[in-house]
Amino acid sequence: MTTMLGVDLAGRRVVVVGGGPVAARRAQGLLADAAAVVVVAPAVCEPLRDMHRWGLVEWVSREVTSADLEGAWLVQTATGDRATDAAVVGWAHERRIFCIDAGYAAAGSARTPATTRSGDVLVGVVSAGAPDPRRTTVVRDAIAAHLREGHVDLRSHRSRTAADGHVVLVGGGPGDLGLLTLAGRRALAAADVVVVDRLGPVEVLDELAPDVEIIDVGKTPGNHPVPQHEIGRILVEQAQRGRSVVRLKGGDPFVYGRGGEEVLACREAGVRVEVIPGVSSAFAAPAAAGIPLTHRGVVGAVHVMNGHDGWSSAGLVGLRDASCTVVVLMGVAVLGALVEGALEFGVDPATPVAVVESGTLDTQRVTRARLDAVVDAASAAGVRAPAVIVLGDVAAPGLLGEPQVAPGAHKHDTMAT
């Protein structure tokens, strides 16, 4: 029977017998665990020589003897010579020192597991019967994928203090759950509390453990029930209780997501904060609608702006000169003012415009029109937020050919004439 055992090797003497690439890999792993590594071999490969030159390992430049095992907590032998490895295993057995034989695992008294790590969780896989490295590797990789995809509750259940609390700003992407990053899913799997917007992949919340606290601070156009300073206070307060806090935001936290303000609120309060980027709707929604923001021979630059801030000079000049694509976020409510400003500045009234509602979702809809007709077209179609507005030649229909929509999909593309 094989028993899994976690061993703390920090500062403890570990002897590695052998100087080849296998011994080098074993030494590197031991150094990662802060072990005091002693390599015994007449000659060593270049990686081990570098480790010795940098003072990371001690090198005894001769054949191994039984005396080299004195004071060791663990021995790993990887000489490639069956007789030498067997002798080292025997000496370790006599001294009651656990020994790993890299060449013939069954001979040693310990085995190196196939490991995978997620945060501070380390998972090891060994074979309880005869050593089977291929099988343990396959199982390890399957577990790693499960952890990567956030399918395991990774919350810590030990007693925690305020110093353990932290905040992770997670960019949830434009709405399609498949566009939430693996890093974002892992953060959610370790969260004690999730502070969430109304946009983004909110259905991922159904995958969380029932006792994860969900705090809804979602805003709708013209209605901000939880002001920004209060959101910052919530994040800080929850973290100061020693909790792992995820701020799940639509799109990317740093693309008109007010993520910078939330990072500042945490840092000013001395709370650790991390940002996990997300797929911004500024780029994802047009792509999902078949609109390339840059296209060779058409345009090679993109300008992203917030509609509520009004026109930027760079955006107006780029449109007038047809030198860039302009993407407007949060612009539905001010579409009329934007169009009026662009026309007054001299932008061609025939400039193509596309309004992409609910980009990447099954309810995605695209309304297209000329600049001078898009307000009426949007009104007739009943366009509503959330929507991304794309202005420029790339928004013209048929640029990439006719769009192909999968059977059963609910994505629509309408064109006003």
PDB file of N, CA, C and O in Angstrom, residues 117-119 144-155 168 170 180-191 208 244 246 274 276:
ATOM      1  N   ARG A 117      -0.527  22.253  -9.519  1.00  0.00           N
ATOM      2  CA  ARG A 117      -0.778  23.269  -8.494  1.00  0.00           C
ATOM      3  C   ARG A 117      -1.837  24.252  -8.971  1.00  0.00           C
ATOM      4  O   ARG A 117      -1.872  24.639 -10.144  1.00  0.00           O
ATOM      5  N   SER A 118      -2.702  24.655  -8.062  1.00  0.00           N
ATOM      6  CA  SER A 118      -3.652  25.734  -8.309  1.00  0.00           C
ATOM      7  C   SER A 118      -3.614  26.653  -7.103  1.00  0.00           C
ATOM      8  O   SER A 118      -4.118  26.309  -6.028  1.00  0.00           O
ATOM      9  N   GLY A 119      -2.970  27.804  -7.268  1.00  0.00           N
ATOM     10  CA  GLY A 119      -2.786  28.688  -6.121  1.00  0.00           C
ATOM     11  C   GLY A 119      -1.913  28.010  -5.097  1.00  0.00           C
ATOM     12  O   GLY A 119      -0.813  27.535  -5.396  1.00  0.00           O
ATOM     13  N   ALA A 144      -5.667  18.620 -13.370  1.00  0.00           N
ATOM     14  CA  ALA A 144      -5.195  19.984 -13.628  1.00  0.00           C
ATOM     15  C   ALA A 144      -6.200  20.747 -14.476  1.00  0.00           C
ATOM     16  O   ALA A 144      -6.491  21.923 -14.218  1.00  0.00           O
ATOM     17  N   ALA A 145      -6.756  20.097 -15.503  1.00  0.00           N
ATOM     18  CA  ALA A 145      -7.748  20.752 -16.351  1.00  0.00           C
ATOM     19  C   ALA A 145      -8.992  21.110 -15.554  1.00  0.00           C
ATOM     20  O   ALA A 145      -9.572  22.191 -15.716  1.00  0.00           O
ATOM     21  N   HIS A 146      -9.403  20.217 -14.661  1.00  0.00           N
ATOM     22  CA  HIS A 146     -10.585  20.468 -13.833  1.00  0.00           C
ATOM     23  C   HIS A 146     -10.345  21.680 -12.924  1.00  0.00           C
ATOM     24  O   HIS A 146     -11.231  22.539 -12.752  1.00  0.00           O
ATOM     25  N   LEU A 147      -9.162  21.768 -12.358  1.00  0.00           N
ATOM     26  CA  LEU A 147      -8.830  22.905 -11.495  1.00  0.00           C
ATOM     27  C   LEU A 147      -8.740  24.189 -12.303  1.00  0.00           C
ATOM     28  O   LEU A 147      -9.219  25.249 -11.875  1.00  0.00           O
ATOM     29  N   ARG A 148      -8.111  24.103 -13.483  1.00  0.00           N
ATOM     30  CA  ARG A 148      -7.943  25.277 -14.336  1.00  0.00           C
ATOM     31  C   ARG A 148      -9.276  25.882 -14.714  1.00  0.00           C
ATOM     32  O   ARG A 148      -9.421  27.099 -14.818  1.00  0.00           O
ATOM     33  N   GLU A 149     -10.260  25.035 -14.947  1.00  0.00           N
ATOM     34  CA  GLU A 149     -11.559  25.507 -15.413  1.00  0.00           C
ATOM     35  C   GLU A 149     -12.474  25.941 -14.281  1.00  0.00           C
ATOM     36  O   GLU A 149     -13.638  26.290 -14.508  1.00  0.00           O
ATOM     37  N   GLY A 150     -11.965  25.930 -13.033  1.00  0.00           N
ATOM     38  CA  GLY A 150     -12.738  26.454 -11.917  1.00  0.00           C
ATOM     39  C   GLY A 150     -13.888  25.576 -11.482  1.00  0.00           C
ATOM     40  O   GLY A 150     -14.870  26.067 -10.918  1.00  0.00           O
ATOM     41  N   HIS A 151     -13.784  24.253 -11.679  1.00  0.00           N
ATOM     42  CA  HIS A 151     -14.882  23.360 -11.335  1.00  0.00           C
ATOM     43  C   HIS A 151     -14.779  22.804  -9.921  1.00  0.00           C
ATOM     44  O   HIS A 151     -15.583  21.959  -9.534  1.00  0.00           O
ATOM     45  N   VAL A 152     -13.803  23.249  -9.142  1.00  0.00           N
ATOM     46  CA  VAL A 152     -13.609  22.753  -7.784  1.00  0.00           C
ATOM     47  C   VAL A 152     -13.659  23.926  -6.817  1.00  0.00           C
ATOM     48  O   VAL A 152     -13.109  24.995  -7.079  1.00  0.00           O
ATOM     49  N   ASP A 153     -14.337  23.732  -5.695  1.00  0.00           N
ATOM     50  CA  ASP A 153     -14.397  24.761  -4.654  1.00  0.00           C
ATOM     51  C   ASP A 153     -13.028  24.858  -3.987  1.00  0.00           C
ATOM     52  O   ASP A 153     -12.606  23.960  -3.255  1.00  0.00           O
ATOM     53  N   LEU A 154     -12.308  25.946  -4.259  1.00  0.00           N
ATOM     54  CA  LEU A 154     -10.938  26.094  -3.762  1.00  0.00           C
ATOM     55  C   LEU A 154     -10.833  27.054  -2.575  1.00  0.00           C
ATOM     56  O   LEU A 154      -9.743  27.491  -2.227  1.00  0.00           O
ATOM     57  N   ARG A 155     -11.965  27.361  -1.952  1.00  0.00           N
ATOM     58  CA  ARG A 155     -11.921  28.290  -0.826  1.00  0.00           C
ATOM     59  C   ARG A 155     -11.167  27.686   0.356  1.00  0.00           C
ATOM     60  O   ARG A 155     -11.236  26.487   0.615  1.00  0.00           O
ATOM     61  N   VAL A 168      -9.910  40.447  -5.861  1.00  0.00           N
ATOM     62  CA  VAL A 168      -9.514  40.142  -7.236  1.00  0.00           C
ATOM     63  C   VAL A 168     -10.565  40.743  -8.157  1.00  0.00           C
ATOM     64  O   VAL A 168     -11.742  40.392  -8.076  1.00  0.00           O
ATOM     65  N   VAL A 170     -12.103  40.715 -11.552  1.00  0.00           N
ATOM     66  CA  VAL A 170     -12.157  39.754 -12.649  1.00  0.00           C
ATOM     67  C   VAL A 170     -12.952  40.343 -13.809  1.00  0.00           C
ATOM     68  O   VAL A 170     -14.117  40.702 -13.647  1.00  0.00           O
ATOM     69  N   LEU A 180     -15.274  33.907 -20.570  1.00  0.00           N
ATOM     70  CA  LEU A 180     -14.673  34.160 -19.264  1.00  0.00           C
ATOM     71  C   LEU A 180     -13.361  33.391 -19.205  1.00  0.00           C
ATOM     72  O   LEU A 180     -13.318  32.198 -19.517  1.00  0.00           O
ATOM     73  N   THR A 181     -12.270  34.041 -18.818  1.00  0.00           N
ATOM     74  CA  THR A 181     -10.962  33.394 -18.846  1.00  0.00           C
ATOM     75  C   THR A 181     -10.849  32.305 -17.790  1.00  0.00           C
ATOM     76  O   THR A 181     -11.570  32.297 -16.786  1.00  0.00           O
ATOM     77  N   LEU A 182      -9.917  31.382 -18.015  1.00  0.00           N
ATOM     78  CA  LEU A 182      -9.662  30.335 -17.029  1.00  0.00           C
ATOM     79  C   LEU A 182      -9.178  30.937 -15.714  1.00  0.00           C
ATOM     80  O   LEU A 182      -9.537  30.456 -14.637  1.00  0.00           O
ATOM     81  N   ALA A 183      -8.370  31.982 -15.792  1.00  0.00           N
ATOM     82  CA  ALA A 183      -7.897  32.640 -14.567  1.00  0.00           C
ATOM     83  C   ALA A 183      -9.075  33.224 -13.793  1.00  0.00           C
ATOM     84  O   ALA A 183      -9.110  33.176 -12.558  1.00  0.00           O
ATOM     85  N   GLY A 184     -10.044  33.776 -14.509  1.00  0.00           N
ATOM     86  CA  GLY A 184     -11.235  34.307 -13.854  1.00  0.00           C
ATOM     87  C   GLY A 184     -12.037  33.219 -13.175  1.00  0.00           C
ATOM     88  O   GLY A 184     -12.523  33.378 -12.050  1.00  0.00           O
ATOM     89  N   ARG A 185     -12.182  32.071 -13.840  1.00  0.00           N
ATOM     90  CA  ARG A 185     -12.917  30.954 -13.244  1.00  0.00           C
ATOM     91  C   ARG A 185     -12.210  30.446 -11.989  1.00  0.00           C
ATOM     92  O   ARG A 185     -12.858  30.113 -10.991  1.00  0.00           O
ATOM     93  N   ARG A 186     -10.882  30.380 -12.026  1.00  0.00           N
ATOM     94  CA  ARG A 186     -10.149  29.921 -10.841  1.00  0.00           C
ATOM     95  C   ARG A 186     -10.337  30.877  -9.681  1.00  0.00           C
ATOM     96  O   ARG A 186     -10.484  30.461  -8.533  1.00  0.00           O
ATOM     97  N   ALA A 187     -10.323  32.167  -9.970  1.00  0.00           N
ATOM     98  CA  ALA A 187     -10.536  33.152  -8.901  1.00  0.00           C
ATOM     99  C   ALA A 187     -11.917  32.986  -8.280  1.00  0.00           C
ATOM    100  O   ALA A 187     -12.086  33.058  -7.056  1.00  0.00           O
ATOM    101  N   LEU A 188     -12.919  32.759  -9.109  1.00  0.00           N
ATOM    102  CA  LEU A 188     -14.278  32.561  -8.594  1.00  0.00           C
ATOM    103  C   LEU A 188     -14.371  31.289  -7.754  1.00  0.00           C
ATOM    104  O   LEU A 188     -15.103  31.249  -6.762  1.00  0.00           O
ATOM    105  N   ALA A 189     -13.620  30.260  -8.139  1.00  0.00           N
ATOM    106  CA  ALA A 189     -13.647  29.000  -7.402  1.00  0.00           C
ATOM    107  C   ALA A 189     -13.072  29.154  -6.002  1.00  0.00           C
ATOM    108  O   ALA A 189     -13.360  28.340  -5.115  1.00  0.00           O
ATOM    109  N   ALA A 190     -12.260  30.181  -5.785  1.00  0.00           N
ATOM    110  CA  ALA A 190     -11.640  30.409  -4.476  1.00  0.00           C
ATOM    111  C   ALA A 190     -12.305  31.547  -3.707  1.00  0.00           C
ATOM    112  O   ALA A 190     -11.834  31.932  -2.640  1.00  0.00           O
ATOM    113  N   ALA A 191     -13.407  32.093  -4.230  1.00  0.00           N
ATOM    114  CA  ALA A 191     -14.025  33.289  -3.637  1.00  0.00           C
ATOM    115  C   ALA A 191     -14.946  32.942  -2.480  1.00  0.00           C
ATOM    116  O   ALA A 191     -15.723  31.983  -2.544  1.00  0.00           O
ATOM    117  N   LEU A 208     -21.222  28.267  -8.419  1.00  0.00           N
ATOM    118  CA  LEU A 208     -20.509  28.447  -7.158  1.00  0.00           C
ATOM    119  C   LEU A 208     -21.195  27.671  -6.035  1.00  0.00           C
ATOM    120  O   LEU A 208     -22.382  27.334  -6.117  1.00  0.00           O
ATOM    121  N   SER A 244     -11.794  36.203   0.787  1.00  0.00           N
ATOM    122  CA  SER A 244     -11.353  36.286  -0.607  1.00  0.00           C
ATOM    123  C   SER A 244     -12.510  36.876  -1.403  1.00  0.00           C
ATOM    124  O   SER A 244     -13.576  36.261  -1.516  1.00  0.00           O
ATOM    125  N   VAL A 246     -14.085  38.507  -4.877  1.00  0.00           N
ATOM    126  CA  VAL A 246     -13.996  38.668  -6.327  1.00  0.00           C
ATOM    127  C   VAL A 246     -14.978  39.748  -6.757  1.00  0.00           C
ATOM    128  O   VAL A 246     -16.149  39.705  -6.403  1.00  0.00           O
ATOM    129  N   GLU A 274      -5.688  42.343  -6.917  1.00  0.00           N
ATOM    130  CA  GLU A 274      -5.159  41.777  -8.162  1.00  0.00           C
ATOM    131  C   GLU A 274      -6.183  42.033  -9.260  1.00  0.00           C
ATOM    132  O   GLU A 274      -7.387  42.085  -8.994  1.00  0.00           O
ATOM    133  N   ILE A 276      -7.495  40.590 -12.982  1.00  0.00           N
ATOM    134  CA  ILE A 276      -7.472  39.569 -14.027  1.00  0.00           C
ATOM    135  C   ILE A 276      -8.165  40.156 -15.246  1.00  0.00           C
ATOM    136  O   ILE A 276      -9.361  40.438 -15.211  1.00  0.00           O
TER     137      ILE A 276
END
